[in-house]
mmCIF file of C-alpha atoms in Angstrom:
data_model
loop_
_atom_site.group_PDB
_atom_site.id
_atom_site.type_symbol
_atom_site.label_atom_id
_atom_site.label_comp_id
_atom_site.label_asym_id
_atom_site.label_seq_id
_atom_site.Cartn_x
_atom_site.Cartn_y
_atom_site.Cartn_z
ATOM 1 C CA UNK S 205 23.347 28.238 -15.262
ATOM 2 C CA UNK S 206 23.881 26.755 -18.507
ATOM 3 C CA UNK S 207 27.340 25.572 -18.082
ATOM 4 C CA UNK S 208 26.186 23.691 -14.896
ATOM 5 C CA UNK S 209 23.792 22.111 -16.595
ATOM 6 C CA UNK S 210 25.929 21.248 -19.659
ATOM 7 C CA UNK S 211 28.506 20.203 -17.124
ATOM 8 C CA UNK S 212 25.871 17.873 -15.352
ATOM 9 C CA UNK S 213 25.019 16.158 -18.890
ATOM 10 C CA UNK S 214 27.993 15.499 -19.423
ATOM 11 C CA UNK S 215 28.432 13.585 -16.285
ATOM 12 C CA UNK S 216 25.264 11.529 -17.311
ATOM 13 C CA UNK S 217 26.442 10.628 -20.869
ATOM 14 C CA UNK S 218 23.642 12.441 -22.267
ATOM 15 C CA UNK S 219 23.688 15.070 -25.067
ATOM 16 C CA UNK S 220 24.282 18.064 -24.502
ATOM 17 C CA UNK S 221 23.446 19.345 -27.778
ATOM 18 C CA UNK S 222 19.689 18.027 -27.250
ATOM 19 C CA UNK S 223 17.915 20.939 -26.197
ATOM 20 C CA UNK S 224 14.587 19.993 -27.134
ATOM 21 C CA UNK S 225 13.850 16.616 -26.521
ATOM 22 C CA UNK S 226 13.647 15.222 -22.451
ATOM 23 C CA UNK S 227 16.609 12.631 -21.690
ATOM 24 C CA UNK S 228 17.491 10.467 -18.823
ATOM 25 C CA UNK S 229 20.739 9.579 -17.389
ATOM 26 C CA UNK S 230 22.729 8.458 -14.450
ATOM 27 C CA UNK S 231 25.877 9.688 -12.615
ATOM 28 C CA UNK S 232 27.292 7.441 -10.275
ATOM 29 C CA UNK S 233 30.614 8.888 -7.734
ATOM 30 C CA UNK S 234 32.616 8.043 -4.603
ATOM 31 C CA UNK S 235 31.826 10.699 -1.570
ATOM 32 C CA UNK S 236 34.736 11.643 0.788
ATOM 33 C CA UNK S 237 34.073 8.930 2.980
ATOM 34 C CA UNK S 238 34.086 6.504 0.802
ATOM 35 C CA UNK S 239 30.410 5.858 0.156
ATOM 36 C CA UNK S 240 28.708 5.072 -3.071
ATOM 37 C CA UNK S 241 25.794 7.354 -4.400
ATOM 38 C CA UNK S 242 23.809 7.129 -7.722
ATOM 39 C CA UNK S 243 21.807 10.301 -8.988
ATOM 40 C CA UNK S 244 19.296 9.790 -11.749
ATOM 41 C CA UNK S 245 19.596 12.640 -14.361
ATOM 42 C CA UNK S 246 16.112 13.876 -16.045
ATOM 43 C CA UNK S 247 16.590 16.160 -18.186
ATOM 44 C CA UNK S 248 13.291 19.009 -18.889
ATOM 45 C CA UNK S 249 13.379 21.182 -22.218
ATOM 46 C CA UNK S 250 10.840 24.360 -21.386
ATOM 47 C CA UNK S 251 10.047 27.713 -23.023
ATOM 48 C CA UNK S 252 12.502 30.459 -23.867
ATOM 49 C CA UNK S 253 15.190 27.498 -24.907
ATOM 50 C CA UNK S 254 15.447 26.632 -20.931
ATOM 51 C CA UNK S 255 15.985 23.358 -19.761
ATOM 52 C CA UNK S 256 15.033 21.716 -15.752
ATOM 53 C CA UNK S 257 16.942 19.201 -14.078
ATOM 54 C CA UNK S 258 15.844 17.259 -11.691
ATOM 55 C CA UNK S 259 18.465 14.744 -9.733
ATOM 56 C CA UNK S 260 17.115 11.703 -7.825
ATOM 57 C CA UNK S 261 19.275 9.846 -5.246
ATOM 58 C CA UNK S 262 18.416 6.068 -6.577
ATOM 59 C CA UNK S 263 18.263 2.885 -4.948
ATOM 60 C CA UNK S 264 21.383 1.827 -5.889
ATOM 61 C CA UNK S 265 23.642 3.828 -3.808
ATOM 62 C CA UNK S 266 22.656 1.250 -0.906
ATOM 63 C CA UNK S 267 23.217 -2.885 -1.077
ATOM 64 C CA UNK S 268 19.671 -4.077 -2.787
ATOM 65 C CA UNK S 269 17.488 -5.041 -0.037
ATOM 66 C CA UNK S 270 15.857 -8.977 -0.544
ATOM 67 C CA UNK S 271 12.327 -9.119 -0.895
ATOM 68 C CA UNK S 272 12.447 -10.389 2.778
ATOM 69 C CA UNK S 273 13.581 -6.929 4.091
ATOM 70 C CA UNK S 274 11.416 -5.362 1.883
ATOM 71 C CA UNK S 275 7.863 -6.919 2.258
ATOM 72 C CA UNK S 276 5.937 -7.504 5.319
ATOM 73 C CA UNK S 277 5.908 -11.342 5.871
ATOM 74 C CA UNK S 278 2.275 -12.043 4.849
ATOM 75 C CA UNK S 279 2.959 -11.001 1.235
ATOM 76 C CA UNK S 280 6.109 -12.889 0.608
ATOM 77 C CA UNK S 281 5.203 -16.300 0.160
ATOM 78 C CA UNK S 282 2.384 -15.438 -2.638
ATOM 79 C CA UNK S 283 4.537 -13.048 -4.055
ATOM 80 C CA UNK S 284 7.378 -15.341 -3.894
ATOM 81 C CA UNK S 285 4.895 -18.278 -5.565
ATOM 82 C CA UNK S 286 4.209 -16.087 -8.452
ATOM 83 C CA UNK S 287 7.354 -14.709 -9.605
ATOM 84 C CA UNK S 288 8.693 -18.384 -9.483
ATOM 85 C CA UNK S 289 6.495 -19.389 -12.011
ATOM 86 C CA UNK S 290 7.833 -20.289 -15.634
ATOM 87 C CA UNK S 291 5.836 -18.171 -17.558
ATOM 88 C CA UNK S 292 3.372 -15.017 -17.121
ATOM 89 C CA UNK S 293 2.936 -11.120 -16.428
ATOM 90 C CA UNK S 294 3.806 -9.898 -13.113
ATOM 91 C CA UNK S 295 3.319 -5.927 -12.934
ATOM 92 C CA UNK S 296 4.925 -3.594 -10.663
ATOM 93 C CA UNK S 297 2.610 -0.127 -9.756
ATOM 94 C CA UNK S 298 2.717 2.760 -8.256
ATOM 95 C CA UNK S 299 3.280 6.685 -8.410
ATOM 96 C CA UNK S 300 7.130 7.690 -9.304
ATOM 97 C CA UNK S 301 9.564 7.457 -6.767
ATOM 98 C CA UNK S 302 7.477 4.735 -5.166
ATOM 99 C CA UNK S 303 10.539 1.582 -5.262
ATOM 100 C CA UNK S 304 9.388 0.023 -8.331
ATOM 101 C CA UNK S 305 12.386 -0.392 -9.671
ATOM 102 C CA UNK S 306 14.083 -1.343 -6.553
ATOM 103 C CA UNK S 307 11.102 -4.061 -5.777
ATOM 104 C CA UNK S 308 11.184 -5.089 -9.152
ATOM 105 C CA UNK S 309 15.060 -6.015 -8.962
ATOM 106 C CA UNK S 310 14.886 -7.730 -5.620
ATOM 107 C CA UNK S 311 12.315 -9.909 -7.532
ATOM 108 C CA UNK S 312 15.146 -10.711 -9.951
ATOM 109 C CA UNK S 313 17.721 -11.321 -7.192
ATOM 110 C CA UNK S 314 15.393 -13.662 -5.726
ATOM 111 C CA UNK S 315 14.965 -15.634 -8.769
ATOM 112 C CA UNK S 316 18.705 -15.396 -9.873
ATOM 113 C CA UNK S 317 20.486 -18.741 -10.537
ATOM 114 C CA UNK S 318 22.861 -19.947 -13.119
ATOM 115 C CA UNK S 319 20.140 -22.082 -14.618
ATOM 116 C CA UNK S 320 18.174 -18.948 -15.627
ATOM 117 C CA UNK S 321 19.037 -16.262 -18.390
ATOM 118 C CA UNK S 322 17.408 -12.899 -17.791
ATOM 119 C CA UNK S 323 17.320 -9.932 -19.910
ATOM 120 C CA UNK S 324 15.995 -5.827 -18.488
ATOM 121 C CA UNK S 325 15.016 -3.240 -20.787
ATOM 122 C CA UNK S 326 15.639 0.136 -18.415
ATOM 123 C CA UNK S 327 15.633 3.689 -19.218
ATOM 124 C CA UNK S 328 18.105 4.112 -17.832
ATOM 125 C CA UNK S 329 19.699 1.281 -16.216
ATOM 126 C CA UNK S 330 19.811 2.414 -12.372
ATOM 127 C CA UNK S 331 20.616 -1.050 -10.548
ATOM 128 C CA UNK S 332 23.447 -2.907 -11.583
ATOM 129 C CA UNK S 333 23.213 -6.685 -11.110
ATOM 130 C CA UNK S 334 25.737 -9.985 -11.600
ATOM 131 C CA UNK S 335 24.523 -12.604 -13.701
ATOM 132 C CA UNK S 336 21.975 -10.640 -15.411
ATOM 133 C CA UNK S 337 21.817 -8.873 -19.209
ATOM 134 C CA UNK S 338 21.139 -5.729 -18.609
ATOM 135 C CA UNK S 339 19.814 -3.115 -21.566
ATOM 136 C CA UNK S 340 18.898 0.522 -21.436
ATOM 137 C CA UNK S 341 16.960 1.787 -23.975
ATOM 138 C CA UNK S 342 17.792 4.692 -25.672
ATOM 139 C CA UNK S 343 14.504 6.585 -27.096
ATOM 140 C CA UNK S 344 15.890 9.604 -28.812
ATOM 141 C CA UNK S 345 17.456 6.902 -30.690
ATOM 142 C CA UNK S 346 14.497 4.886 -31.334
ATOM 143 C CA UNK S 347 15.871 2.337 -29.569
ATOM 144 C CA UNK S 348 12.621 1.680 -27.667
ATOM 145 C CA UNK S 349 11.323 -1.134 -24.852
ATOM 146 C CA UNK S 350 9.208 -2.824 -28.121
ATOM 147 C CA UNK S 351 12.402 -2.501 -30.262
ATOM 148 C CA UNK S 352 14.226 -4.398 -27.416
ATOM 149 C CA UNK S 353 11.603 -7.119 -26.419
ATOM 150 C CA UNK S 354 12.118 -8.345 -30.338
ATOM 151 C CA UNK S 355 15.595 -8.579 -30.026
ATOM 152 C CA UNK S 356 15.185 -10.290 -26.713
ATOM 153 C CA UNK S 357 12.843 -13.016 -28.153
ATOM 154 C CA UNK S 358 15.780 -14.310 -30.523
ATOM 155 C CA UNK S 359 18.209 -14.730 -27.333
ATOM 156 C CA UNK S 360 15.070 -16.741 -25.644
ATOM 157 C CA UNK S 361 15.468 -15.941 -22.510
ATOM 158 C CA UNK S 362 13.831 -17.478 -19.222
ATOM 159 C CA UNK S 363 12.858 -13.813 -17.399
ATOM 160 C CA UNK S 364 12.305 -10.285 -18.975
ATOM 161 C CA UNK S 365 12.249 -6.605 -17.095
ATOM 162 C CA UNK S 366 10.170 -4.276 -19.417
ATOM 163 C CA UNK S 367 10.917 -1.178 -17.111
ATOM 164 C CA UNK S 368 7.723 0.033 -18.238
ATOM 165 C CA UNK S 369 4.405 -1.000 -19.870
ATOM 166 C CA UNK S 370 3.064 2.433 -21.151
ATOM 167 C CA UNK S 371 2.401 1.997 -25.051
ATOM 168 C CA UNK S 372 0.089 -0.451 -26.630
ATOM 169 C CA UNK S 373 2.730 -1.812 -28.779
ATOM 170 C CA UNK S 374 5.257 -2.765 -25.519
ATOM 171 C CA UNK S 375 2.303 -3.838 -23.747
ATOM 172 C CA UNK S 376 1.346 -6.530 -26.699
ATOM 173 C CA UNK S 377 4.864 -7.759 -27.263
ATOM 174 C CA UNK S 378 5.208 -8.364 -23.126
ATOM 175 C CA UNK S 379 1.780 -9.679 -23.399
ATOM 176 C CA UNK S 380 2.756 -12.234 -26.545
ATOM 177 C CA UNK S 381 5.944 -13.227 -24.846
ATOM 178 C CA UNK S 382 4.176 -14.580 -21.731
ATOM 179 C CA UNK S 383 2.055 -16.681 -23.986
ATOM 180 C CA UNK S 384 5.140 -17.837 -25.256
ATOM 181 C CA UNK S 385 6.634 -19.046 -22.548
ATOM 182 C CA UNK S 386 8.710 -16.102 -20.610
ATOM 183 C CA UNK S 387 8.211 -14.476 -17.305
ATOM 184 C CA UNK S 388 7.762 -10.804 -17.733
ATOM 185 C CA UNK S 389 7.852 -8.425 -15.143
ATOM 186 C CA UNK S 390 7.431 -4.867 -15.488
ATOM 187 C CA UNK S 391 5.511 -1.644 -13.890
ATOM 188 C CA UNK S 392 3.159 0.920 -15.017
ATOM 189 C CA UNK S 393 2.462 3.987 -12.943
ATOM 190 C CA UNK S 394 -1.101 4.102 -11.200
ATOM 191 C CA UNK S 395 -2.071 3.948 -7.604
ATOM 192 C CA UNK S 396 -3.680 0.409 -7.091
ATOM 193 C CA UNK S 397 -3.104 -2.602 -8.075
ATOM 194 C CA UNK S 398 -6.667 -2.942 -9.320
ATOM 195 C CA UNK S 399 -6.120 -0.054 -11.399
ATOM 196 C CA UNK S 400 -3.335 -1.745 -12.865
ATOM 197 C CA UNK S 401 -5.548 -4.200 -14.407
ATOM 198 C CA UNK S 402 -7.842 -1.455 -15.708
ATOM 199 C CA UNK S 403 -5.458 0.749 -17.003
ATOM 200 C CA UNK S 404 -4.141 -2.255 -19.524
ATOM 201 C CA UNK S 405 -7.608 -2.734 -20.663
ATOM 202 C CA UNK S 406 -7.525 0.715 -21.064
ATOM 203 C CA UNK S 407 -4.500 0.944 -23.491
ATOM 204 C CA UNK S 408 -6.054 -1.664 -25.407
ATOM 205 C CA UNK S 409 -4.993 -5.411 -24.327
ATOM 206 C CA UNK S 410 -7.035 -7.966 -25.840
ATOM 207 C CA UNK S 411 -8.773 -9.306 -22.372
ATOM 208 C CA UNK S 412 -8.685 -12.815 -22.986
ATOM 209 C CA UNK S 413 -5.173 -12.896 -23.398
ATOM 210 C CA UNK S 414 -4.057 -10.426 -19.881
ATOM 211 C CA UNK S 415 -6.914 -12.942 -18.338
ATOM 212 C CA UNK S 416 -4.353 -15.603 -19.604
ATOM 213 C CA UNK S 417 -0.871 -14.328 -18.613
ATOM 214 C CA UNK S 418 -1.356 -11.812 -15.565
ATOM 215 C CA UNK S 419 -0.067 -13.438 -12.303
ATOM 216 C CA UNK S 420 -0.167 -10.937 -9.946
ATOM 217 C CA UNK S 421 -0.437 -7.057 -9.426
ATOM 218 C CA UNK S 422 1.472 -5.392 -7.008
ATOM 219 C CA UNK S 423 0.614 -1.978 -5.987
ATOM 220 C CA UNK S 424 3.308 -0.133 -3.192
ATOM 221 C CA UNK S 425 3.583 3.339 -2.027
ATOM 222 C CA UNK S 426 6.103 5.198 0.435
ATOM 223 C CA UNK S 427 4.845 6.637 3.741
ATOM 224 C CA UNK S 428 7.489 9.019 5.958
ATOM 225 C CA UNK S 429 8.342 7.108 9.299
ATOM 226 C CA UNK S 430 8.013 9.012 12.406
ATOM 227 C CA UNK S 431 11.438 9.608 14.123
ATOM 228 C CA UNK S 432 12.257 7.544 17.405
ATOM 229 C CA UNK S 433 13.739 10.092 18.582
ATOM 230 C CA UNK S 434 11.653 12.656 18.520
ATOM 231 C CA UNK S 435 7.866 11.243 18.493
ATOM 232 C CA UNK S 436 5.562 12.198 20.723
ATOM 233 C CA UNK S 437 2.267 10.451 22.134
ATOM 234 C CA UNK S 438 -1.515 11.752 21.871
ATOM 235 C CA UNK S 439 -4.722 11.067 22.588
ATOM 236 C CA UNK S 440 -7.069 10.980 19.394
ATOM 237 C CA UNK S 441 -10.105 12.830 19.590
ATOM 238 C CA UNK S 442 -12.947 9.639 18.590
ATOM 239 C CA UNK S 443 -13.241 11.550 15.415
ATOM 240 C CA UNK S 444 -10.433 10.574 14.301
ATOM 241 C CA UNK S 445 -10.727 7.193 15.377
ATOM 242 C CA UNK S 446 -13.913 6.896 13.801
ATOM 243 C CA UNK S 447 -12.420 7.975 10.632
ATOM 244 C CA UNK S 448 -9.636 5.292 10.209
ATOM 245 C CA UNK S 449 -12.190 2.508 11.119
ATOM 246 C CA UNK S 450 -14.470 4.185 8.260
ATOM 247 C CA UNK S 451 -11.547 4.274 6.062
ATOM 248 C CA UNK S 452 -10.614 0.507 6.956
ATOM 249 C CA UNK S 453 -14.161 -0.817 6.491
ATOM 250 C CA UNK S 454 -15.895 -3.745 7.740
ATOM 251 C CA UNK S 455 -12.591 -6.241 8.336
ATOM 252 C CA UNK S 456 -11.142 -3.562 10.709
ATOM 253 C CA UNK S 457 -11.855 -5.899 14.094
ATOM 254 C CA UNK S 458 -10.738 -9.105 12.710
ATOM 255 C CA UNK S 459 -7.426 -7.620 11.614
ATOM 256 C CA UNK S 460 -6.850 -4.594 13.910
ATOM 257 C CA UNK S 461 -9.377 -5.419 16.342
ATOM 258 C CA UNK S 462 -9.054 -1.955 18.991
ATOM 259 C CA UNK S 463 -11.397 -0.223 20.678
ATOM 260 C CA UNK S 464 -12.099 3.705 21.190
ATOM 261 C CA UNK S 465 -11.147 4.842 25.110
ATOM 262 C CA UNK S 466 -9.603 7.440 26.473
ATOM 263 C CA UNK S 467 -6.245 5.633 26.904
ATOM 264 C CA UNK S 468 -5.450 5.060 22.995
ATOM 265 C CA UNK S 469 -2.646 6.288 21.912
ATOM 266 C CA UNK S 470 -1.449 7.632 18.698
ATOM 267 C CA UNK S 471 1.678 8.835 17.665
ATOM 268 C CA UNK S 472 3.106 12.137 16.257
ATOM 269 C CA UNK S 473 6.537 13.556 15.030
ATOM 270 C CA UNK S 474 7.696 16.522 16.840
ATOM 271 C CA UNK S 475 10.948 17.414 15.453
ATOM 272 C CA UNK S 476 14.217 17.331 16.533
ATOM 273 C CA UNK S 477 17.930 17.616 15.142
ATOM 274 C CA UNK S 478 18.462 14.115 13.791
ATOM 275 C CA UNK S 479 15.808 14.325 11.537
ATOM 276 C CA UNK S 480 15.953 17.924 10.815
ATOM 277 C CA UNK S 481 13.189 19.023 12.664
ATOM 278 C CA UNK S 482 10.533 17.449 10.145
ATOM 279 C CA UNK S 483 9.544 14.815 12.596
ATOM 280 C CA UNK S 484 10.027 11.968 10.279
ATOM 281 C CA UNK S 485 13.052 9.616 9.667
ATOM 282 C CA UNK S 486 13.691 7.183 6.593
ATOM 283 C CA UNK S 487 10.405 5.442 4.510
ATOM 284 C CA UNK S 488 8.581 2.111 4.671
ATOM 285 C CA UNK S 489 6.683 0.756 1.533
ATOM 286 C CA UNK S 490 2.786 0.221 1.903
ATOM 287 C CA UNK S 491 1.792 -3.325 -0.015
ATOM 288 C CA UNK S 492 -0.967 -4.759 -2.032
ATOM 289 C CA UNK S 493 -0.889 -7.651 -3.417
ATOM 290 C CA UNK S 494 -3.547 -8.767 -5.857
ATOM 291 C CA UNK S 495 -3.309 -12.185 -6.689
ATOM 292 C CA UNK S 496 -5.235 -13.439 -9.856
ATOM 293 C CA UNK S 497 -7.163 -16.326 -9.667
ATOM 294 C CA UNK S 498 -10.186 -17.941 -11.533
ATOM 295 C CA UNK S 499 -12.628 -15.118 -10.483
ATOM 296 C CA UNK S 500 -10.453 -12.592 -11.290
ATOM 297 C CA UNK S 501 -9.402 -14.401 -13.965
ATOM 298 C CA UNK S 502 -13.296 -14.585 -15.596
ATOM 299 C CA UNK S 503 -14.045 -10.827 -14.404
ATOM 300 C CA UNK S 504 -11.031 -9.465 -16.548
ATOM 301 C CA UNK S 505 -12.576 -11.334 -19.358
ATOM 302 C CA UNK S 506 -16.013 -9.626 -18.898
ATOM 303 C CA UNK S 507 -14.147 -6.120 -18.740
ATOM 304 C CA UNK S 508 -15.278 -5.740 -15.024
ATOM 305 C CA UNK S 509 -15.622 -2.665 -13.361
ATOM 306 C CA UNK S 510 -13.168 -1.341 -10.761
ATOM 307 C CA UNK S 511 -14.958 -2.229 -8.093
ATOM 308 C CA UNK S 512 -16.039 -5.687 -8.817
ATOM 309 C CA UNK S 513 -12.223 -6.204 -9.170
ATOM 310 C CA UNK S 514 -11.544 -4.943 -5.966
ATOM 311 C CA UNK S 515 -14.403 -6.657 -3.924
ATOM 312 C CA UNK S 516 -13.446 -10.166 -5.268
ATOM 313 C CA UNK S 517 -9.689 -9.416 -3.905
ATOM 314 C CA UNK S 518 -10.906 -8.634 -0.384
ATOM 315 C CA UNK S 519 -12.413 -11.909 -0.291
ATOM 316 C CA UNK S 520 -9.406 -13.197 -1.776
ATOM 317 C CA UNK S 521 -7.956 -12.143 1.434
ATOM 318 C CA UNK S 522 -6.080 -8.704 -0.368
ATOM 319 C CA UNK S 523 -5.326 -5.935 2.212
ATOM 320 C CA UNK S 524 -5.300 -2.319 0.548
ATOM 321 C CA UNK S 525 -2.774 0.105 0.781
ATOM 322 C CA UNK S 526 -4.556 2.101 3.238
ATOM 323 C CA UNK S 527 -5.836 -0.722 5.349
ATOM 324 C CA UNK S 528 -1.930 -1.122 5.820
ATOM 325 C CA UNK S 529 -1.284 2.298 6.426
ATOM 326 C CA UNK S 530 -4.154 2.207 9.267
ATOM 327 C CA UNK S 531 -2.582 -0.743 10.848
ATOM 328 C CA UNK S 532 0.776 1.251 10.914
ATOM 329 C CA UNK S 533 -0.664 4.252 12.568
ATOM 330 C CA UNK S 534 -2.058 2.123 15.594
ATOM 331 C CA UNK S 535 1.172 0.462 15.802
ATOM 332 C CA UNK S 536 2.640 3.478 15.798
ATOM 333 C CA UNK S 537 5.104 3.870 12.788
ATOM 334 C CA UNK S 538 3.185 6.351 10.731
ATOM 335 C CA UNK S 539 0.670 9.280 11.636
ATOM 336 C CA UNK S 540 -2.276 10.059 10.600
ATOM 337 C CA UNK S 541 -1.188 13.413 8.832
ATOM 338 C CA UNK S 542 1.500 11.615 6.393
ATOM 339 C CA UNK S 543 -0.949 8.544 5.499
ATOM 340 C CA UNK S 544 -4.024 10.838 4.503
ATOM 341 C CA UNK S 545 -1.970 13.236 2.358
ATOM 342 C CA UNK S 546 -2.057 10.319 -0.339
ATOM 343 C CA UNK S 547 -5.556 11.738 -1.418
ATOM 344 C CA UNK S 548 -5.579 7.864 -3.581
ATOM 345 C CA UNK S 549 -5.602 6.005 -0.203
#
């Protein structure tokens, strides 16, 4: 076991020496037929002098997808507005493995041109892209997302990728370079993109100044897609009807707008041997956008609760994440079973 995973650092450039401290990598190789994968390489010191590896097929290995193919086409002209803008914080959430990285470099492609310089901070770089200045961070060299955003200012450049916003002292400097005139984009891992908003507050943002540079908060997650091939109709007890118009809450008739009979139909996966008998095939994203405006704007000031947060959003015309899911499940994309295991939707 060691020598596999000695022989898998080595693919990833990291050291192999480093037994104690986690690392992150990438390998990148050529299958037999010809196609192009990416693996990210995380790296897990445990007890006994052990070490996990866990490998994650990336984005990458695929053509990047344009916001257009990505987001459903209500969200993309105010998400398109706000990443146009000069200057400001855009934020990117979501659990791991939910395409934050992927949405937050279609963002870039988008607003790509030779007029513009941009500069990432990754760890580790995992999407390669033309006309951009890419930088991973290395921290076991404490070569760290702060420690980059200061070299950055000096090369004043018109966008910045923070890959993430964890620490008080990255968040500050992303923070200070919006006032100054950048637009910074970067993600931090909660469920919502309310939360998002919270969870700076939380780390310790001065709330006059995220009042003065947030844009825009988008939260995404990653539901299974029932197979074509495979799914199978039902008829949903009212129960369960009942619950998704609880869970979607007052707006469900103006935007879904079904009633309860005995000929609605849901869909299930079944199983079959093109998508190895789970029943599901590929992943679609789940949106919300959270656009800031003066309300929002004044309620971040005031250190508002979540809710109050949330409530002004809806009537800013924000659909949640499970409000999309619902809408999925009656058009029959998703299930019911897949949607509801997210125990934050």
């Amino acid at each position: 076991v060691a020598q596999v995973i000695d022989r898998i650092k080595f693919l990833a450039s990291l050291k192999r020496a480093e037994r104690t401290r986690p690392q992150v990598g990438k390998i990148e190789f050529t299958t037999s037929k010809g196609k192009e994968i990416g693996l990210r390489v995380a790296t897990i010191p445990t007890v006994n002098s052990n070490e996990d590896i866990v490998l994650h097929i990336l984005a990458d290995s695929g053509p990047l997808p344009s916001l257009d193919d990505l987001m459903p086409p209500r969200l993309l002209a105010p998400f398109k507005k706000i990443i146009e803008q000069e200057q400001g914080l855009i934020l990117v959430v979501g659990p791991s493995a939910s395409g934050k990285t992927t949405t937050l470099h279609s963002a870039l492609d988008h607003v790509n041109t030779t007029e513009k310089k941009i500069w990432t901070a990754e760890y580790p770089v995992e999407i390669r892209q033309k006309g951009i200045r890419q930088v991973q961070v290395d921290p076991l060299m404490n070569y760290t997302f702060a420690t980059a955003l200061r070299a950055f200012f000096r090369a004043d450049p018109d966008v910045i990728l923070i890959g993430d916003m964890q620490d008080l002292q990255t968040a500050i400097m992303a923070v200070d370079a919006a006032l100054n005139g950048h637009l910074l984009l970067s993600s931090v891992p909660v469920n919502s993109s309310a939360e998002g908003i919270i969870h700076c507050l939380n780390m310790g943002l001065d709330p006059l100044h995220l009042a003065a540079v947030l844009r825009g908060v988008l939260a995404q997650r990653l539901v299974h897609v029932l197979c074509e091939h495979c799914k199978e109709p039902y008829y949903p007890e009212k129960a369960e009807y009942d619950c998704l118009l609880e869970s979607y809450g007052v707006s469900f008739f103006d935007h879904i707008n079904v009633m309860y009979s005995d000929d609605l139909v849901f869909y299930r996966g079944n199983g079959c041997s093109r998508c190895n008998e789970t029943g599901y095939r590929g992943e679609k994203g789940l949106y919300e956008l959270l656009v800031v405006n003066s309300t929002i704007r004044k309620l971040i000031m005031k250190r508002a609760p979540l809710g109050k947060i949330i409530e002004e959003a809806m009537l800013n015309d924000m659909i949640l994440l499970s409000q999309e899911g619902i809408q999925l499940i009656f058009e029959g994309t998703i299930d019911c079973k897949d949607l509801m295991s997210f125990s934050s939707l």
